[in-house]
PDB file of C-alpha atoms in Angstrom:
ATOM      1  CA  MET A   1     -36.281  -9.075   7.414  1.00 38.00           C
ATOM      2  CA  SER A   2     -33.003  -9.496   6.898  1.00 39.00           C
ATOM      3  CA  THR A   3     -30.445  -6.325   5.901  1.00 42.00           C
ATOM      4  CA  GLU A   4     -27.339  -5.814   4.501  1.00 47.00           C
ATOM      5  CA  PRO A   5     -24.754  -5.278   7.020  1.00 56.00           C
ATOM      6  CA  ALA A   6     -23.596  -1.268   7.795  1.00 73.00           C
ATOM      7  CA  LEU A   7     -20.063  -0.599   6.203  1.00 89.00           C
ATOM      8  CA  SER A   8     -17.945  -0.035   8.832  1.00 95.00           C
ATOM      9  CA  PRO A   9     -14.283  -0.755  10.154  1.00 96.00           C
ATOM     10  CA  ALA A  10     -14.810  -4.198  11.082  1.00 96.00           C
ATOM     11  CA  LEU A  11     -16.479  -4.856   8.043  1.00 96.00           C
ATOM     12  CA  ILE A  12     -13.978  -4.103   5.695  1.00 97.00           C
ATOM     13  CA  LEU A  13     -11.499  -5.899   8.167  1.00 97.00           C
ATOM     14  CA  ARG A  14     -13.742  -9.316   7.571  1.00 97.00           C
ATOM     15  CA  ALA A  15     -13.713  -8.395   4.335  1.00 97.00           C
ATOM     16  CA  TYR A  16      -9.845  -8.541   3.818  1.00 98.00           C
ATOM     17  CA  ALA A  17      -9.088 -11.503   5.408  1.00 98.00           C
ATOM     18  CA  ASN A  18     -12.041 -13.475   3.191  1.00 97.00           C
ATOM     19  CA  GLY A  19      -9.620 -11.823   0.290  1.00 97.00           C
ATOM     20  CA  ILE A  20     -12.041  -8.697  -0.436  1.00 97.00           C
ATOM     21  CA  PHE A  21     -11.919  -5.513  -0.741  1.00 96.00           C
ATOM     22  CA  PRO A  22     -13.782  -1.979  -1.105  1.00 96.00           C
ATOM     23  CA  MET A  23     -14.184   0.243  -3.968  1.00 95.00           C
ATOM     24  CA  ALA A  24     -16.321   3.491  -5.196  1.00 94.00           C
ATOM     25  CA  GLU A  25     -17.339   4.247  -9.315  1.00 93.00           C
ATOM     26  CA  THR A  26     -16.542   7.618  -8.736  1.00 93.00           C
ATOM     27  CA  ARG A  27     -15.526  10.657  -6.009  1.00 91.00           C
ATOM     28  CA  ASP A  28     -19.149  12.021  -5.949  1.00 92.00           C
ATOM     29  CA  ASP A  29     -20.901   8.181  -5.977  1.00 93.00           C
ATOM     30  CA  PRO A  30     -22.339   7.183  -2.653  1.00 91.00           C
ATOM     31  CA  GLU A  31     -22.090   3.737  -3.190  1.00 92.00           C
ATOM     32  CA  ILE A  32     -19.820   0.712  -2.516  1.00 94.00           C
ATOM     33  CA  PHE A  33     -19.225  -2.149  -4.233  1.00 94.00           C
ATOM     34  CA  TRP A  34     -17.061  -4.965  -2.658  1.00 96.00           C
ATOM     35  CA  VAL A  35     -14.824  -6.439  -5.514  1.00 96.00           C
ATOM     36  CA  ASP A  36     -12.970 -10.547  -5.605  1.00 96.00           C
ATOM     37  CA  PRO A  37     -10.660 -10.331  -8.779  1.00 95.00           C
ATOM     38  CA  ARG A  38     -10.239 -13.411 -10.141  1.00 96.00           C
ATOM     39  CA  GLU A  39      -6.510 -12.659 -11.110  1.00 97.00           C
ATOM     40  CA  ARG A  40      -4.385 -10.815  -8.002  1.00 97.00           C
ATOM     41  CA  GLY A  41      -1.609  -8.480  -8.122  1.00 97.00           C
ATOM     42  CA  ILE A  42       0.987  -8.987  -5.706  1.00 97.00           C
ATOM     43  CA  PHE A  43       4.552  -7.661  -4.800  1.00 95.00           C
ATOM     44  CA  PRO A  44       6.995 -10.546  -3.587  1.00 92.00           C
ATOM     45  CA  ILE A  45       8.436  -9.184  -0.680  1.00 90.00           C
ATOM     46  CA  ASP A  46      11.515 -10.137  -2.055  1.00 88.00           C
ATOM     47  CA  GLY A  47      10.972  -8.526  -5.360  1.00 85.00           C
ATOM     48  CA  PHE A  48      11.019  -5.302  -5.889  1.00 90.00           C
ATOM     49  CA  HIS A  49      12.973  -3.921  -8.972  1.00 91.00           C
ATOM     50  CA  VAL A  50      14.906  -1.118  -8.724  1.00 91.00           C
ATOM     51  CA  SER A  51      15.911  -0.074 -12.180  1.00 89.00           C
ATOM     52  CA  ARG A  52      19.543   1.889 -12.702  1.00 90.00           C
ATOM     53  CA  SER A  53      17.849   5.445 -12.585  1.00 88.00           C
ATOM     54  CA  MET A  54      15.784   5.252  -9.529  1.00 88.00           C
ATOM     55  CA  ALA A  55      18.929   3.804  -7.763  1.00 91.00           C
ATOM     56  CA  ARG A  56      20.467   7.119  -8.801  1.00 89.00           C
ATOM     57  CA  ARG A  57      17.981   9.067  -7.699  1.00 85.00           C
ATOM     58  CA  VAL A  58      17.224   7.731  -4.489  1.00 90.00           C
ATOM     59  CA  ARG A  59      21.251   8.421  -3.725  1.00 89.00           C
ATOM     60  CA  ARG A  60      21.068  11.481  -5.313  1.00 85.00           C
ATOM     61  CA  ALA A  61      17.993  13.168  -3.967  1.00 81.00           C
ATOM     62  CA  GLU A  62      17.072  14.997  -0.271  1.00 90.00           C
ATOM     63  CA  TYR A  63      14.674  13.562   0.848  1.00 95.00           C
ATOM     64  CA  ARG A  64      13.532  12.111   3.677  1.00 95.00           C
ATOM     65  CA  ALA A  65      10.908   8.489   4.366  1.00 97.00           C
ATOM     66  CA  THR A  66       8.112   8.368   7.175  1.00 98.00           C
ATOM     67  CA  LEU A  67       5.810   6.373   8.793  1.00 98.00           C
ATOM     68  CA  ASN A  68       2.178   7.132   9.463  1.00 98.00           C
ATOM     69  CA  GLN A  69       3.287  11.371   9.698  1.00 97.00           C
ATOM     70  CA  ASP A  70      -0.003  12.356   8.113  1.00 98.00           C
ATOM     71  CA  PHE A  71      -1.910   9.118   7.034  1.00 98.00           C
ATOM     72  CA  ALA A  72      -5.129  11.780   5.708  1.00 98.00           C
ATOM     73  CA  ALA A  73      -2.739  13.809   3.463  1.00 98.00           C
ATOM     74  CA  VAL A  74      -1.777  10.421   1.575  1.00 98.00           C
ATOM     75  CA  VAL A  75      -5.689   9.073   1.529  1.00 98.00           C
ATOM     76  CA  ASP A  76      -6.077  12.846  -0.016  1.00 98.00           C
ATOM     77  CA  GLY A  77      -3.004  12.836  -2.117  1.00 97.00           C
ATOM     78  CA  CYS A  78      -4.145   9.560  -3.837  1.00 97.00           C
ATOM     79  CA  ALA A  79      -7.781  10.862  -4.544  1.00 96.00           C
ATOM     80  CA  ALA A  80      -6.466  14.238  -6.144  1.00 94.00           C
ATOM     81  CA  ARG A  81      -7.188  12.732 -10.010  1.00 90.00           C
ATOM     82  CA  GLU A  82      -9.418  12.957 -12.501  1.00 86.00           C
ATOM     83  CA  ASN A  83     -10.989   9.775 -11.756  1.00 89.00           C
ATOM     84  CA  THR A  84     -10.569   8.196  -8.438  1.00 93.00           C
ATOM     85  CA  TRP A  85     -12.538   5.541  -6.684  1.00 93.00           C
ATOM     86  CA  ILE A  86     -12.104   6.837  -3.371  1.00 96.00           C
ATOM     87  CA  ASN A  87     -15.150   8.845  -2.124  1.00 95.00           C
ATOM     88  CA  ASP A  88     -15.653  10.278   1.213  1.00 95.00           C
ATOM     89  CA  THR A  89     -17.057   7.452   2.638  1.00 95.00           C
ATOM     90  CA  ILE A  90     -14.132   4.942   1.662  1.00 96.00           C
ATOM     91  CA  ARG A  91     -11.926   8.058   3.425  1.00 97.00           C
ATOM     92  CA  GLY A  92     -13.641   8.687   6.374  1.00 97.00           C
ATOM     93  CA  LEU A  93     -13.861   4.247   7.116  1.00 97.00           C
ATOM     94  CA  TYR A  94      -9.363   4.105   6.184  1.00 98.00           C
ATOM     95  CA  ILE A  95      -9.308   7.424   8.610  1.00 98.00           C
ATOM     96  CA  GLU A  96     -11.305   5.121  11.156  1.00 98.00           C
ATOM     97  CA  LEU A  97      -8.665   2.299  10.369  1.00 98.00           C
ATOM     98  CA  HIS A  98      -5.895   4.394  10.932  1.00 98.00           C
ATOM     99  CA  ASN A  99      -6.739   5.948  14.579  1.00 98.00           C
ATOM    100  CA  MET A 100      -7.542   1.692  15.248  1.00 97.00           C
ATOM    101  CA  GLY A 101      -3.707   0.846  14.045  1.00 96.00           C
ATOM    102  CA  HIS A 102      -4.961  -1.464  10.879  1.00 97.00           C
ATOM    103  CA  ALA A 103      -4.262   1.255   8.331  1.00 98.00           C
ATOM    104  CA  HIS A 104      -0.986   2.998   7.634  1.00 98.00           C
ATOM    105  CA  SER A 105       0.982   5.567   5.024  1.00 98.00           C
ATOM    106  CA  LEU A 106       3.928   6.039   4.293  1.00 98.00           C
ATOM    107  CA  GLU A 107       5.101   9.471   3.060  1.00 98.00           C
ATOM    108  CA  ILE A 108       8.265  10.883   1.050  1.00 97.00           C
ATOM    109  CA  TYR A 109       9.163  14.273   1.243  1.00 97.00           C
ATOM    110  CA  GLU A 110      11.172  16.646  -0.194  1.00 96.00           C
ATOM    111  CA  GLY A 111      11.305  19.526   2.333  1.00 95.00           C
ATOM    112  CA  ASP A 112       8.159  20.471   3.784  1.00 94.00           C
ATOM    113  CA  VAL A 113       6.438  19.495   0.323  1.00 96.00           C
ATOM    114  CA  LEU A 114       5.086  16.074   0.719  1.00 98.00           C
ATOM    115  CA  ALA A 115       6.173  14.446  -2.435  1.00 97.00           C
ATOM    116  CA  GLY A 116       4.748  11.292  -2.618  1.00 97.00           C
ATOM    117  CA  GLY A 117       2.886   8.514  -0.374  1.00 98.00           C
ATOM    118  CA  VAL A 118       1.734   4.877  -0.277  1.00 98.00           C
ATOM    119  CA  TYR A 119      -1.118   3.639   2.017  1.00 98.00           C
ATOM    120  CA  GLY A 120      -3.009   0.491   3.008  1.00 98.00           C
ATOM    121  CA  VAL A 121      -3.888  -1.997   5.693  1.00 98.00           C
ATOM    122  CA  SER A 122      -2.582  -4.965   7.797  1.00 98.00           C
ATOM    123  CA  LEU A 123      -3.366  -7.933   9.204  1.00 97.00           C
ATOM    124  CA  GLY A 124      -1.413 -10.762  10.569  1.00 97.00           C
ATOM    125  CA  ALA A 125       1.732 -10.775   8.151  1.00 98.00           C
ATOM    126  CA  ALA A 126      -0.230  -9.542   5.166  1.00 98.00           C
ATOM    127  CA  PHE A 127       0.099  -5.538   4.034  1.00 98.00           C
ATOM    128  CA  PHE A 128      -3.206  -4.273   1.830  1.00 98.00           C
ATOM    129  CA  GLY A 129      -2.293  -1.949  -0.723  1.00 97.00           C
ATOM    130  CA  GLU A 130      -4.548   0.562  -1.436  1.00 97.00           C
ATOM    131  CA  SER A 131      -3.185   3.604  -3.363  1.00 97.00           C
ATOM    132  CA  MET A 132      -0.187   6.057  -4.132  1.00 97.00           C
ATOM    133  CA  PHE A 133       0.425   9.103  -5.304  1.00 97.00           C
ATOM    134  CA  SER A 134       3.408  11.549  -6.704  1.00 96.00           C
ATOM    135  CA  THR A 135       3.877  15.316  -6.742  1.00 96.00           C
ATOM    136  CA  ARG A 136       8.061  14.787  -7.426  1.00 94.00           C
ATOM    137  CA  THR A 137       9.640  12.459  -9.832  1.00 90.00           C
ATOM    138  CA  ASP A 138       9.347   9.161  -8.639  1.00 92.00           C
ATOM    139  CA  GLY A 139       7.824   9.938  -5.819  1.00 94.00           C
ATOM    140  CA  SER A 140       5.412   6.748  -5.191  1.00 95.00           C
ATOM    141  CA  LYS A 141       8.399   4.109  -6.242  1.00 95.00           C
ATOM    142  CA  ARG A 142      10.399   5.716  -3.448  1.00 95.00           C
ATOM    143  CA  ALA A 143       7.819   5.133  -1.114  1.00 96.00           C
ATOM    144  CA  LEU A 144       6.972   1.768  -1.611  1.00 96.00           C
ATOM    145  CA  LEU A 145      10.767   0.954  -2.047  1.00 96.00           C
ATOM    146  CA  HIS A 146      11.011   2.161   1.905  1.00 96.00           C
ATOM    147  CA  LEU A 147       7.606   0.422   2.754  1.00 97.00           C
ATOM    148  CA  ILE A 148       8.856  -3.041   1.376  1.00 96.00           C
ATOM    149  CA  ASP A 149      11.758  -2.823   2.958  1.00 96.00           C
ATOM    150  CA  HIS A 150      10.461  -2.288   6.251  1.00 97.00           C
ATOM    151  CA  LEU A 151       7.739  -4.836   5.652  1.00 97.00           C
ATOM    152  CA  ARG A 152      10.480  -7.359   4.763  1.00 96.00           C
ATOM    153  CA  ARG A 153      12.174  -6.533   8.005  1.00 96.00           C
ATOM    154  CA  CYS A 154       8.818  -6.690  10.329  1.00 97.00           C
ATOM    155  CA  GLY A 155       8.437 -10.160   8.764  1.00 96.00           C
ATOM    156  CA  PHE A 156       5.722  -9.685   6.704  1.00 97.00           C
ATOM    157  CA  GLN A 157       4.561 -12.541   3.885  1.00 97.00           C
ATOM    158  CA  LEU A 158       2.361 -11.024   1.366  1.00 97.00           C
ATOM    159  CA  PHE A 159       2.128  -7.546  -0.409  1.00 98.00           C
ATOM    160  CA  ASP A 160      -1.485  -7.397  -1.801  1.00 98.00           C
ATOM    161  CA  THR A 161      -1.678  -4.515  -4.834  1.00 97.00           C
ATOM    162  CA  GLN A 162      -4.954  -5.655  -6.032  1.00 96.00           C
ATOM    163  CA  PHE A 163      -4.831  -5.317  -9.501  1.00 95.00           C
ATOM    164  CA  LEU A 164      -1.186  -5.637 -11.919  1.00 95.00           C
ATOM    165  CA  THR A 165      -0.795  -2.592 -13.835  1.00 93.00           C
ATOM    166  CA  ASP A 166       2.117  -1.942 -15.968  1.00 93.00           C
ATOM    167  CA  HIS A 167       3.440   0.476 -13.800  1.00 91.00           C
ATOM    168  CA  LEU A 168       3.605  -2.079 -10.964  1.00 94.00           C
ATOM    169  CA  ALA A 169       4.714  -4.751 -13.169  1.00 95.00           C
ATOM    170  CA  SER A 170       7.860  -2.532 -14.116  1.00 93.00           C
ATOM    171  CA  LEU A 171       8.491  -2.315 -10.375  1.00 94.00           C
ATOM    172  CA  GLY A 172       8.386  -6.273 -10.006  1.00 94.00           C
ATOM    173  CA  ALA A 173       4.796  -6.899  -9.135  1.00 96.00           C
ATOM    174  CA  LYS A 174       2.994  -9.876 -10.539  1.00 96.00           C
ATOM    175  CA  GLU A 175      -0.086 -11.420 -10.823  1.00 97.00           C
ATOM    176  CA  ILE A 176      -1.706 -14.768  -9.090  1.00 98.00           C
ATOM    177  CA  SER A 177      -4.783 -16.280  -9.541  1.00 98.00           C
ATOM    178  CA  ARG A 178      -7.712 -16.077  -7.102  1.00 97.00           C
ATOM    179  CA  SER A 179      -7.540 -19.421  -5.745  1.00 97.00           C
ATOM    180  CA  ASP A 180      -3.037 -18.787  -5.165  1.00 98.00           C
ATOM    181  CA  TYR A 181      -3.875 -15.574  -3.541  1.00 98.00           C
ATOM    182  CA  ARG A 182      -6.478 -16.615  -1.207  1.00 98.00           C
ATOM    183  CA  SER A 183      -3.878 -19.435  -0.296  1.00 98.00           C
ATOM    184  CA  ARG A 184      -0.875 -17.360   0.305  1.00 98.00           C
ATOM    185  CA  LEU A 185      -3.720 -15.010   2.216  1.00 98.00           C
ATOM    186  CA  ALA A 186      -4.647 -17.960   4.436  1.00 98.00           C
ATOM    187  CA  SER A 187      -0.927 -18.395   5.559  1.00 98.00           C
ATOM    188  CA  ALA A 188       0.023 -14.786   5.656  1.00 98.00           C
ATOM    189  CA  LEU A 189      -3.152 -14.198   8.151  1.00 98.00           C
ATOM    190  CA  GLN A 190      -1.945 -17.120  10.517  1.00 96.00           C
ATOM    191  CA  MET A 191       1.324 -15.155  11.285  1.00 95.00           C
ATOM    192  CA  PRO A 192       2.006 -12.414  13.017  1.00 90.00           C
ATOM    193  CA  GLY A 193       2.860  -9.033  11.412  1.00 88.00           C
ATOM    194  CA  ASN A 194       3.666  -6.053  13.176  1.00 94.00           C
ATOM    195  CA  ILE A 195       4.739  -2.811  11.815  1.00 97.00           C
ATOM    196  CA  TRP A 196       6.244  -1.059  14.575  1.00 96.00           C
ATOM    197  CA  LYS A 197       8.051  -3.913  14.931  1.00 96.00           C
ATOM    198  CA  VAL A 198      11.178  -2.346  14.136  1.00 97.00           C
ATOM    199  CA  PRO A 199      11.770   1.712  13.655  1.00 97.00           C
ATOM    200  CA  LEU A 200      11.680   2.433   9.855  1.00 97.00           C
ATOM    201  CA  ASP A 201      14.949   2.831   8.334  1.00 96.00           C
ATOM    202  CA  ARG A 202      15.605   6.497   7.349  1.00 90.00           C
ATOM    203  CA  ASP A 203      19.196   5.992   5.588  1.00 93.00           C
ATOM    204  CA  HIS A 204      18.537   5.581   1.845  1.00 92.00           C
ATOM    205  CA  ASP A 205      21.647   4.061   1.404  1.00 92.00           C
ATOM    206  CA  ALA A 206      21.408   1.084   3.936  1.00 94.00           C
ATOM    207  CA  VAL A 207      17.237   0.651   2.345  1.00 94.00           C
ATOM    208  CA  LEU A 208      18.518   0.394  -1.578  1.00 93.00           C
ATOM    209  CA  GLN A 209      21.783  -1.819  -0.938  1.00 92.00           C
ATOM    210  CA  ARG A 210      18.867  -4.520   1.144  1.00 93.00           C
ATOM    211  CA  MET A 211      16.641  -3.926  -1.854  1.00 91.00           C
ATOM    212  CA  THR A 212      19.196  -4.156  -4.658  1.00 87.00           C
ATOM    213  CA  GLN A 213      20.373  -7.681  -2.991  1.00 80.00           C
ATOM    214  CA  THR A 214      16.792  -8.965  -3.785  1.00 66.00           C
ATOM    215  CA  SER A 215      15.852  -7.034  -6.865  1.00 57.00           C
TER     216      SER A 215
END
């Protein structure tokens, strides 16, 4: 008698490599289901849109960006909302992926306060964004700004956002077909990607200059 394979970090990585990802219906629902959207959201690596108001905030705000400083706190920040698909099982599995070197977080700190963050999974030259959050104005936008700049500098070719929301679209994300996504994914998986290839640039002005040149 055949049985379904147990959900594990290895199975999740194989799923990402085939264009699907896991979700739960709610925080309290123990069941996990697989998602394969007909239309897929992506961030063009060179297409992040920096508005004038955001550029001013980045220049003026006193904050620091960090990489993998507190992965669990970023996941918890993303789950700390009324409706979330991050249940305890998913939280535990992604922390395992982080410990294996496949899941990463970028944090924005204002003083000692975690003002925002984003986390996701990397395979080859593809980064699969999972979720982001803010506790301060533009916390998640600043996290995306620094993350996409870092991914570009590390040679990544694909940033998967899973779904396209109005918020992501305003930052330059777009929607592509499943077939187009799988073609781009296959190419990115054949290329090397190393999130530690270069140190995270902590110079806000340098990051902003690079990103506004391509937006």
